[in-house]
Amino acid sequence: MGEILALAALHLAYHRPDQRHERLATALTLHQESSQRAMGLLKDLNPQNADGLFIFSSLTIVIAMATPKRSQQDGIPAGEGDFEDWIYLIQGTAELRTAFEQECSESCLTGMFSFSRQRWALHNVFHPSYDQRDEVLCQLEERVRDSVPEGEKLNVLIERIGSLRSAACNIPNWESTDLFFWLYGGIDGFLPLVKARDQEAWAVLAHFCLMVKRAETQWWLKGWADCMMRKIHMQLDEEHKSWILRLSEEIGWIPPATQ
């Protein structure tokens, strides 16, 4: 309940900027109290409390995305938000996933999981006829194949690009669950590369920003596509910055002028 109230306070802060300071303080207090209770439950993770902990962890991700201040144009100012904070929170669901797999049929969240899996499977079927429908991702795949030697890293990157290509062709409007499903699919192979600041992985992650942009219908997602692009652009070297030029144009994000 504390996480829900914290998110409600952040929602008020978003719509009433003049009350942001007070609402943010309330949200952080409620979130801290909920976190302390959740930490106690995590010491004894079992199928009985896994539902509640999964809901808590999911709301924590949303709260992390909802917390940064927004401009009047819904942009996130530099220094207000870091996408790595909430991306890596998704890795914390791995242990909870194991608990759900053990007792999935008795989970009250089974219906939601089934719907999300079916939606993703339906829209994530690759059709060869779509090859030329997303030239940006096709070009990215070619560059990755030319730059990365055969091996596990190449396989991981190509799989993530393929997932983006399939979904980009089939899902005109992404939802937040689609974003989390895509990131969740990269927990074991892709996210470790991102955490290691791998240049090719960060270039692939930049193309995920297009999907984030399409999902910015929810208030707590607004501004994150541009915020992610800004940090990714800063982390890439000159060669890999050239990989995301066409993507920047498609998103409508303008890279900072070089000095």
PDB file of C-alpha atoms in Angstrom:
ATOM      1  CA  MET A   1       0.000   0.000   0.000  1.00  0.00           C
ATOM      2  CA  GLY A   2       2.866   2.363   0.776  1.00  0.00           C
ATOM      3  CA  GLU A   3       4.241   2.053  -2.762  1.00  0.00           C
ATOM      4  CA  ILE A   4       0.831   2.837  -4.257  1.00  0.00           C
ATOM      5  CA  LEU A   5       0.500   5.929  -2.065  1.00  0.00           C
ATOM      6  CA  ALA A   6       4.050   6.973  -2.965  1.00  0.00           C
ATOM      7  CA  LEU A   7       3.218   6.732  -6.656  1.00  0.00           C
ATOM      8  CA  ALA A   8       0.019   8.719  -6.071  1.00  0.00           C
ATOM      9  CA  ALA A   9       2.052  11.461  -4.387  1.00  0.00           C
ATOM     10  CA  LEU A  10       4.424  11.577  -7.356  1.00  0.00           C
ATOM     11  CA  HIS A  11       1.441  11.780  -9.697  1.00  0.00           C
ATOM     12  CA  LEU A  12       0.234  14.843  -7.808  1.00  0.00           C
ATOM     13  CA  ALA A  13       3.739  16.315  -7.956  1.00  0.00           C
ATOM     14  CA  TYR A  14       3.732  15.854 -11.733  1.00  0.00           C
ATOM     15  CA  HIS A  15       0.414  17.640 -12.217  1.00  0.00           C
ATOM     16  CA  ARG A  16       1.025  20.297  -9.541  1.00  0.00           C
ATOM     17  CA  PRO A  17       4.618  21.529  -9.936  1.00  0.00           C
ATOM     18  CA  ASP A  18       4.069  24.201  -7.270  1.00  0.00           C
ATOM     19  CA  GLN A  19       3.561  21.408  -4.710  1.00  0.00           C
ATOM     20  CA  ARG A  20       6.397  19.211  -5.970  1.00  0.00           C
ATOM     21  CA  HIS A  21       8.672  19.645  -2.940  1.00  0.00           C
ATOM     22  CA  GLU A  22       6.029  18.557  -0.431  1.00  0.00           C
ATOM     23  CA  ARG A  23       4.644  15.732  -2.575  1.00  0.00           C
ATOM     24  CA  LEU A  24       8.117  14.405  -3.357  1.00  0.00           C
ATOM     25  CA  ALA A  25       9.024  14.346   0.337  1.00  0.00           C
ATOM     26  CA  THR A  26       5.846  12.392   1.079  1.00  0.00           C
ATOM     27  CA  ALA A  27       6.542   9.927  -1.727  1.00  0.00           C
ATOM     28  CA  LEU A  28      10.117   9.290  -0.613  1.00  0.00           C
ATOM     29  CA  THR A  29       9.057   8.744   3.005  1.00  0.00           C
ATOM     30  CA  LEU A  30       6.385   6.238   1.990  1.00  0.00           C
ATOM     31  CA  HIS A  31       8.781   4.463  -0.358  1.00  0.00           C
ATOM     32  CA  GLN A  32      11.467   4.166   2.323  1.00  0.00           C
ATOM     33  CA  GLU A  33       8.993   2.694   4.790  1.00  0.00           C
ATOM     34  CA  SER A  34       7.802   0.156   2.217  1.00  0.00           C
ATOM     35  CA  SER A  35      11.382  -0.727   1.304  1.00  0.00           C
ATOM     36  CA  GLN A  36      12.225  -1.519   4.902  1.00  0.00           C
ATOM     37  CA  ARG A  37       9.278  -3.907   5.159  1.00  0.00           C
ATOM     38  CA  ALA A  38      10.153  -5.518   1.825  1.00  0.00           C
ATOM     39  CA  MET A  39      13.759  -6.099   2.882  1.00  0.00           C
ATOM     40  CA  GLY A  40      12.510  -8.155   5.798  1.00  0.00           C
ATOM     41  CA  LEU A  41      10.384 -10.317   3.501  1.00  0.00           C
ATOM     42  CA  LEU A  42      13.237 -10.813   1.035  1.00  0.00           C
ATOM     43  CA  LYS A  43      15.166 -12.665   3.736  1.00  0.00           C
ATOM     44  CA  ASP A  44      12.492 -15.367   3.578  1.00  0.00           C
ATOM     45  CA  LEU A  45      11.404 -15.364  -0.067  1.00  0.00           C
ATOM     46  CA  ASN A  46       8.767 -18.007  -0.759  1.00  0.00           C
ATOM     47  CA  PRO A  47       5.803 -18.556  -3.117  1.00  0.00           C
ATOM     48  CA  GLN A  48       3.443 -17.113  -0.517  1.00  0.00           C
ATOM     49  CA  ASN A  49       5.047 -13.675  -0.360  1.00  0.00           C
ATOM     50  CA  ALA A  50       6.475 -13.604  -3.895  1.00  0.00           C
ATOM     51  CA  ASP A  51       3.334 -11.974  -5.337  1.00  0.00           C
ATOM     52  CA  GLY A  52       3.555  -9.006  -3.013  1.00  0.00           C
ATOM     53  CA  LEU A  53       7.296  -8.636  -3.473  1.00  0.00           C
ATOM     54  CA  PHE A  54       6.955  -8.726  -7.247  1.00  0.00           C
ATOM     55  CA  ILE A  55       4.332  -5.975  -7.120  1.00  0.00           C
ATOM     56  CA  PHE A  56       6.601  -3.996  -4.804  1.00  0.00           C
ATOM     57  CA  SER A  57       9.610  -4.393  -7.104  1.00  0.00           C
ATOM     58  CA  SER A  58       7.549  -3.408 -10.145  1.00  0.00           C
ATOM     59  CA  LEU A  59       6.206  -0.294  -8.446  1.00  0.00           C
ATOM     60  CA  THR A  60       9.744   0.573  -7.340  1.00  0.00           C
ATOM     61  CA  ILE A  61      10.775   0.704 -11.001  1.00  0.00           C
ATOM     62  CA  VAL A  62       7.814   2.937 -11.832  1.00  0.00           C
ATOM     63  CA  ILE A  63       8.614   5.197  -8.872  1.00  0.00           C
ATOM     64  CA  ALA A  64      12.222   5.503 -10.025  1.00  0.00           C
ATOM     65  CA  MET A  65      10.952   6.585 -13.448  1.00  0.00           C
ATOM     66  CA  ALA A  66       8.338   8.936 -11.998  1.00  0.00           C
ATOM     67  CA  THR A  67      10.608  10.747  -9.538  1.00  0.00           C
ATOM     68  CA  PRO A  68      12.680  13.075 -11.802  1.00  0.00           C
ATOM     69  CA  LYS A  69      11.450  16.617 -12.291  1.00  0.00           C
ATOM     70  CA  ARG A  70       9.932  17.432 -15.689  1.00  0.00           C
ATOM     71  CA  SER A  71      10.008  20.652 -17.665  1.00  0.00           C
ATOM     72  CA  GLN A  72       6.843  22.200 -19.084  1.00  0.00           C
ATOM     73  CA  GLN A  73       7.564  20.204 -22.258  1.00  0.00           C
ATOM     74  CA  ASP A  74       7.877  16.987 -20.184  1.00  0.00           C
ATOM     75  CA  GLY A  75      11.637  16.864 -20.677  1.00  0.00           C
ATOM     76  CA  ILE A  76      13.899  15.528 -17.920  1.00  0.00           C
ATOM     77  CA  PRO A  77      16.668  18.074 -17.216  1.00  0.00           C
ATOM     78  CA  ALA A  78      20.279  16.917 -17.123  1.00  0.00           C
ATOM     79  CA  GLY A  79      21.157  15.588 -13.687  1.00  0.00           C
ATOM     80  CA  GLU A  80      17.536  14.855 -12.745  1.00  0.00           C
ATOM     81  CA  GLY A  81      17.341  11.242 -13.891  1.00  0.00           C
ATOM     82  CA  ASP A  82      19.576   8.292 -14.736  1.00  0.00           C
ATOM     83  CA  PHE A  83      18.032   5.438 -16.700  1.00  0.00           C
ATOM     84  CA  GLU A  84      20.557   2.976 -15.269  1.00  0.00           C
ATOM     85  CA  ASP A  85      18.868   3.323 -11.879  1.00  0.00           C
ATOM     86  CA  TRP A  86      15.661   1.698 -13.099  1.00  0.00           C
ATOM     87  CA  ILE A  87      17.109  -0.578 -15.781  1.00  0.00           C
ATOM     88  CA  TYR A  88      19.221  -2.427 -13.229  1.00  0.00           C
ATOM     89  CA  LEU A  89      16.282  -2.696 -10.840  1.00  0.00           C
ATOM     90  CA  ILE A  90      14.815  -5.100 -13.384  1.00  0.00           C
ATOM     91  CA  GLN A  91      17.685  -7.483 -12.683  1.00  0.00           C
ATOM     92  CA  GLY A  92      16.386  -7.779  -9.134  1.00  0.00           C
ATOM     93  CA  THR A  93      13.323  -9.617 -10.432  1.00  0.00           C
ATOM     94  CA  ALA A  94      15.381 -12.674 -11.432  1.00  0.00           C
ATOM     95  CA  GLU A  95      15.114 -14.307  -8.004  1.00  0.00           C
ATOM     96  CA  LEU A  96      11.399 -13.514  -7.860  1.00  0.00           C
ATOM     97  CA  ARG A  97      10.947 -15.120 -11.278  1.00  0.00           C
ATOM     98  CA  THR A  98      12.326 -18.366  -9.876  1.00  0.00           C
ATOM     99  CA  ALA A  99       9.779 -18.304  -7.069  1.00  0.00           C
ATOM    100  CA  PHE A 100       6.960 -17.719  -9.546  1.00  0.00           C
ATOM    101  CA  GLU A 101       8.112 -20.580 -11.761  1.00  0.00           C
ATOM    102  CA  GLN A 102       7.962 -22.911  -8.773  1.00  0.00           C
ATOM    103  CA  GLU A 103       4.378 -22.008  -7.874  1.00  0.00           C
ATOM    104  CA  CYS A 104       3.087 -20.158 -10.935  1.00  0.00           C
ATOM    105  CA  SER A 105      -0.311 -21.873 -11.084  1.00  0.00           C
ATOM    106  CA  GLU A 106      -1.237 -20.570  -7.644  1.00  0.00           C
ATOM    107  CA  SER A 107      -0.084 -16.992  -8.183  1.00  0.00           C
ATOM    108  CA  CYS A 108      -2.713 -14.258  -8.285  1.00  0.00           C
ATOM    109  CA  LEU A 109      -0.567 -12.642 -10.988  1.00  0.00           C
ATOM    110  CA  THR A 110      -0.681 -15.627 -13.343  1.00  0.00           C
ATOM    111  CA  GLY A 111      -3.329 -14.022 -15.563  1.00  0.00           C
ATOM    112  CA  MET A 112      -1.305 -10.844 -15.964  1.00  0.00           C
ATOM    113  CA  PHE A 113       1.865 -12.784 -16.796  1.00  0.00           C
ATOM    114  CA  SER A 114       0.028 -14.947 -19.323  1.00  0.00           C
ATOM    115  CA  PHE A 115      -1.460 -11.913 -21.059  1.00  0.00           C
ATOM    116  CA  SER A 116       1.919 -10.162 -21.238  1.00  0.00           C
ATOM    117  CA  ARG A 117       3.647 -13.255 -22.627  1.00  0.00           C
ATOM    118  CA  GLN A 118       0.920 -13.821 -25.218  1.00  0.00           C
ATOM    119  CA  ARG A 119       0.942 -10.173 -26.286  1.00  0.00           C
ATOM    120  CA  TRP A 120       4.715 -10.203 -26.676  1.00  0.00           C
ATOM    121  CA  ALA A 121       4.727 -13.525 -28.528  1.00  0.00           C
ATOM    122  CA  LEU A 122       1.990 -12.324 -30.873  1.00  0.00           C
ATOM    123  CA  HIS A 123       3.844  -9.143 -31.789  1.00  0.00           C
ATOM    124  CA  ASN A 124       7.346 -10.575 -31.711  1.00  0.00           C
ATOM    125  CA  VAL A 125       7.088 -12.901 -34.705  1.00  0.00           C
ATOM    126  CA  PHE A 126       9.640 -11.912 -37.325  1.00  0.00           C
ATOM    127  CA  HIS A 127       8.502 -11.771 -40.936  1.00  0.00           C
ATOM    128  CA  PRO A 128      11.167 -11.602 -43.697  1.00  0.00           C
ATOM    129  CA  SER A 129       8.951  -9.218 -45.658  1.00  0.00           C
ATOM    130  CA  TYR A 130       9.553  -6.621 -42.954  1.00  0.00           C
ATOM    131  CA  ASP A 131      13.303  -6.531 -43.633  1.00  0.00           C
ATOM    132  CA  GLN A 132      13.222  -3.162 -45.331  1.00  0.00           C
ATOM    133  CA  ARG A 133      10.582  -1.590 -43.114  1.00  0.00           C
ATOM    134  CA  ASP A 134      13.067  -0.483 -40.504  1.00  0.00           C
ATOM    135  CA  GLU A 135      16.271   0.518 -42.236  1.00  0.00           C
ATOM    136  CA  VAL A 136      17.709   1.983 -39.031  1.00  0.00           C
ATOM    137  CA  LEU A 137      17.724  -1.397 -37.269  1.00  0.00           C
ATOM    138  CA  CYS A 138      18.869  -3.217 -40.410  1.00  0.00           C
ATOM    139  CA  GLN A 139      21.824  -0.856 -40.641  1.00  0.00           C
ATOM    140  CA  LEU A 140      22.590  -1.360 -36.954  1.00  0.00           C
ATOM    141  CA  GLU A 141      22.670  -5.132 -37.402  1.00  0.00           C
ATOM    142  CA  GLU A 142      25.050  -4.826 -40.351  1.00  0.00           C
ATOM    143  CA  ARG A 143      27.406  -2.632 -38.354  1.00  0.00           C
ATOM    144  CA  VAL A 144      27.361  -4.975 -35.374  1.00  0.00           C
ATOM    145  CA  ARG A 145      28.106  -7.988 -37.578  1.00  0.00           C
ATOM    146  CA  ASP A 146      30.991  -6.112 -39.202  1.00  0.00           C
ATOM    147  CA  SER A 147      32.469  -4.960 -35.875  1.00  0.00           C
ATOM    148  CA  VAL A 148      31.942  -7.827 -33.425  1.00  0.00           C
ATOM    149  CA  PRO A 149      33.739 -11.185 -33.844  1.00  0.00           C
ATOM    150  CA  GLU A 150      31.760 -14.412 -33.906  1.00  0.00           C
ATOM    151  CA  GLY A 151      30.911 -15.535 -30.404  1.00  0.00           C
ATOM    152  CA  GLU A 152      28.549 -15.126 -27.471  1.00  0.00           C
ATOM    153  CA  LYS A 153      28.582 -11.319 -27.506  1.00  0.00           C
ATOM    154  CA  LEU A 154      27.607 -11.187 -31.174  1.00  0.00           C
ATOM    155  CA  ASN A 155      24.807 -13.693 -30.601  1.00  0.00           C
ATOM    156  CA  VAL A 156      23.431 -11.644 -27.698  1.00  0.00           C
ATOM    157  CA  LEU A 157      23.470  -8.382 -29.639  1.00  0.00           C
ATOM    158  CA  ILE A 158      21.920  -9.868 -32.773  1.00  0.00           C
ATOM    159  CA  GLU A 159      19.163 -11.488 -30.709  1.00  0.00           C
ATOM    160  CA  ARG A 160      18.338  -8.161 -29.035  1.00  0.00           C
ATOM    161  CA  ILE A 161      18.339  -6.320 -32.375  1.00  0.00           C
ATOM    162  CA  GLY A 162      16.138  -9.021 -33.880  1.00  0.00           C
ATOM    163  CA  SER A 163      13.702  -8.617 -31.014  1.00  0.00           C
ATOM    164  CA  LEU A 164      13.568  -4.871 -31.621  1.00  0.00           C
ATOM    165  CA  ARG A 165      13.093  -5.348 -35.362  1.00  0.00           C
ATOM    166  CA  SER A 166      10.227  -7.783 -34.965  1.00  0.00           C
ATOM    167  CA  ALA A 167       8.448  -5.732 -32.343  1.00  0.00           C
ATOM    168  CA  ALA A 168       9.056  -2.430 -34.147  1.00  0.00           C
ATOM    169  CA  CYS A 169       7.261  -3.769 -37.209  1.00  0.00           C
ATOM    170  CA  ASN A 170       4.328  -5.205 -35.291  1.00  0.00           C
ATOM    171  CA  ILE A 171       3.717  -2.826 -32.384  1.00  0.00           C
ATOM    172  CA  PRO A 172       2.875   0.734 -33.481  1.00  0.00           C
ATOM    173  CA  ASN A 173       2.339   1.856 -29.891  1.00  0.00           C
ATOM    174  CA  TRP A 174       4.436   0.223 -27.223  1.00  0.00           C
ATOM    175  CA  GLU A 175       3.201  -0.126 -23.663  1.00  0.00           C
ATOM    176  CA  SER A 176       5.234  -0.095 -20.482  1.00  0.00           C
ATOM    177  CA  THR A 177       4.911  -3.880 -20.172  1.00  0.00           C
ATOM    178  CA  ASP A 178       6.512  -4.249 -23.617  1.00  0.00           C
ATOM    179  CA  LEU A 179       9.498  -2.178 -22.492  1.00  0.00           C
ATOM    180  CA  PHE A 180       9.975  -4.257 -19.373  1.00  0.00           C
ATOM    181  CA  PHE A 181       9.591  -7.497 -21.314  1.00  0.00           C
ATOM    182  CA  TRP A 182      12.309  -6.445 -23.747  1.00  0.00           C
ATOM    183  CA  LEU A 183      14.697  -5.476 -20.951  1.00  0.00           C
ATOM    184  CA  TYR A 184      13.794  -8.574 -18.949  1.00  0.00           C
ATOM    185  CA  GLY A 185      14.737 -10.705 -21.955  1.00  0.00           C
ATOM    186  CA  GLY A 186      18.255  -9.299 -21.760  1.00  0.00           C
ATOM    187  CA  ILE A 187      18.920  -9.841 -18.057  1.00  0.00           C
ATOM    188  CA  ASP A 188      21.388 -12.695 -18.508  1.00  0.00           C
ATOM    189  CA  GLY A 189      23.277 -11.623 -21.628  1.00  0.00           C
ATOM    190  CA  PHE A 190      22.583  -8.056 -22.711  1.00  0.00           C
ATOM    191  CA  LEU A 191      22.334  -6.042 -19.490  1.00  0.00           C
ATOM    192  CA  PRO A 192      25.757  -7.233 -18.240  1.00  0.00           C
ATOM    193  CA  LEU A 193      27.238  -5.818 -21.464  1.00  0.00           C
ATOM    194  CA  VAL A 194      25.429  -2.535 -20.854  1.00  0.00           C
ATOM    195  CA  LYS A 195      26.707  -2.437 -17.292  1.00  0.00           C
ATOM    196  CA  ALA A 196      30.255  -3.007 -18.585  1.00  0.00           C
ATOM    197  CA  ARG A 197      29.883   0.065 -20.852  1.00  0.00           C
ATOM    198  CA  ASP A 198      30.276  -2.034 -23.987  1.00  0.00           C
ATOM    199  CA  GLN A 199      30.068   0.357 -26.946  1.00  0.00           C
ATOM    200  CA  GLU A 200      28.082  -1.910 -29.255  1.00  0.00           C
ATOM    201  CA  ALA A 201      25.636  -2.798 -26.474  1.00  0.00           C
ATOM    202  CA  TRP A 202      25.065   0.873 -25.723  1.00  0.00           C
ATOM    203  CA  ALA A 203      24.428   1.520 -29.420  1.00  0.00           C
ATOM    204  CA  VAL A 204      21.780  -1.228 -29.374  1.00  0.00           C
ATOM    205  CA  LEU A 205      20.292   0.258 -26.209  1.00  0.00           C
ATOM    206  CA  ALA A 206      20.058   3.616 -27.977  1.00  0.00           C
ATOM    207  CA  HIS A 207      17.753   2.029 -30.547  1.00  0.00           C
ATOM    208  CA  PHE A 208      15.563   0.803 -27.692  1.00  0.00           C
ATOM    209  CA  CYS A 209      14.917   4.515 -27.030  1.00  0.00           C
ATOM    210  CA  LEU A 210      12.674   4.621 -30.089  1.00  0.00           C
ATOM    211  CA  MET A 211      10.416   2.091 -28.392  1.00  0.00           C
ATOM    212  CA  VAL A 212      10.504   4.105 -25.172  1.00  0.00           C
ATOM    213  CA  LYS A 213       9.419   7.146 -27.183  1.00  0.00           C
ATOM    214  CA  ARG A 214       6.447   5.217 -28.543  1.00  0.00           C
ATOM    215  CA  ALA A 215       5.438   4.248 -25.006  1.00  0.00           C
ATOM    216  CA  GLU A 216       5.515   7.777 -23.576  1.00  0.00           C
ATOM    217  CA  THR A 217       1.750   7.905 -23.230  1.00  0.00           C
ATOM    218  CA  GLN A 218       2.004   7.272 -19.486  1.00  0.00           C
ATOM    219  CA  TRP A 219       3.010  10.338 -17.480  1.00  0.00           C
ATOM    220  CA  TRP A 220       5.834   8.561 -15.627  1.00  0.00           C
ATOM    221  CA  LEU A 221       7.495   7.533 -18.907  1.00  0.00           C
ATOM    222  CA  LYS A 222       7.515  11.007 -20.418  1.00  0.00           C
ATOM    223  CA  GLY A 223      10.958  12.413 -21.148  1.00  0.00           C
ATOM    224  CA  TRP A 224      12.876   9.177 -20.684  1.00  0.00           C
ATOM    225  CA  ALA A 225      13.656   8.529 -24.365  1.00  0.00           C
ATOM    226  CA  ASP A 226      15.500  11.838 -24.726  1.00  0.00           C
ATOM    227  CA  CYS A 227      17.106  11.435 -21.294  1.00  0.00           C
ATOM    228  CA  MET A 228      18.467   8.019 -22.278  1.00  0.00           C
ATOM    229  CA  MET A 229      19.719   9.286 -25.632  1.00  0.00           C
ATOM    230  CA  ARG A 230      21.542  12.138 -23.923  1.00  0.00           C
ATOM    231  CA  LYS A 231      23.510   9.843 -21.620  1.00  0.00           C
ATOM    232  CA  ILE A 232      24.146   7.182 -24.258  1.00  0.00           C
ATOM    233  CA  HIS A 233      25.494   9.814 -26.642  1.00  0.00           C
ATOM    234  CA  MET A 234      27.881  11.020 -23.924  1.00  0.00           C
ATOM    235  CA  GLN A 235      29.171   7.475 -23.333  1.00  0.00           C
ATOM    236  CA  LEU A 236      29.742   6.535 -26.982  1.00  0.00           C
ATOM    237  CA  ASP A 237      32.985   7.194 -28.819  1.00  0.00           C
ATOM    238  CA  GLU A 238      32.954   9.090 -32.104  1.00  0.00           C
ATOM    239  CA  GLU A 239      32.659   5.960 -34.236  1.00  0.00           C
ATOM    240  CA  HIS A 240      29.647   4.630 -32.372  1.00  0.00           C
ATOM    241  CA  LYS A 241      28.016   8.054 -32.174  1.00  0.00           C
ATOM    242  CA  SER A 242      27.769   7.863 -35.955  1.00  0.00           C
ATOM    243  CA  TRP A 243      25.746   4.658 -35.509  1.00  0.00           C
ATOM    244  CA  ILE A 244      22.869   6.567 -33.878  1.00  0.00           C
ATOM    245  CA  LEU A 245      22.639   9.623 -36.159  1.00  0.00           C
ATOM    246  CA  ARG A 246      19.677   8.351 -38.177  1.00  0.00           C
ATOM    247  CA  LEU A 247      18.032   7.108 -35.004  1.00  0.00           C
ATOM    248  CA  SER A 248      18.356  10.597 -33.487  1.00  0.00           C
ATOM    249  CA  GLU A 249      16.575  12.062 -36.496  1.00  0.00           C
ATOM    250  CA  GLU A 250      13.758   9.523 -36.247  1.00  0.00           C
ATOM    251  CA  ILE A 251      13.228  10.186 -32.548  1.00  0.00           C
ATOM    252  CA  GLY A 252      13.567  13.932 -32.969  1.00  0.00           C
ATOM    253  CA  TRP A 253      16.449  14.196 -30.521  1.00  0.00           C
ATOM    254  CA  ILE A 254      19.148  16.753 -31.336  1.00  0.00           C
ATOM    255  CA  PRO A 255      22.697  15.822 -30.226  1.00  0.00           C
ATOM    256  CA  PRO A 256      24.599  18.590 -28.428  1.00  0.00           C
ATOM    257  CA  ALA A 257      26.856  20.682 -30.633  1.00  0.00           C
ATOM    258  CA  THR A 258      30.487  19.610 -30.568  1.00  0.00           C
ATOM    259  CA  GLN A 259      32.965  22.116 -29.241  1.00  0.00           C
TER     260      GLN A 259
END
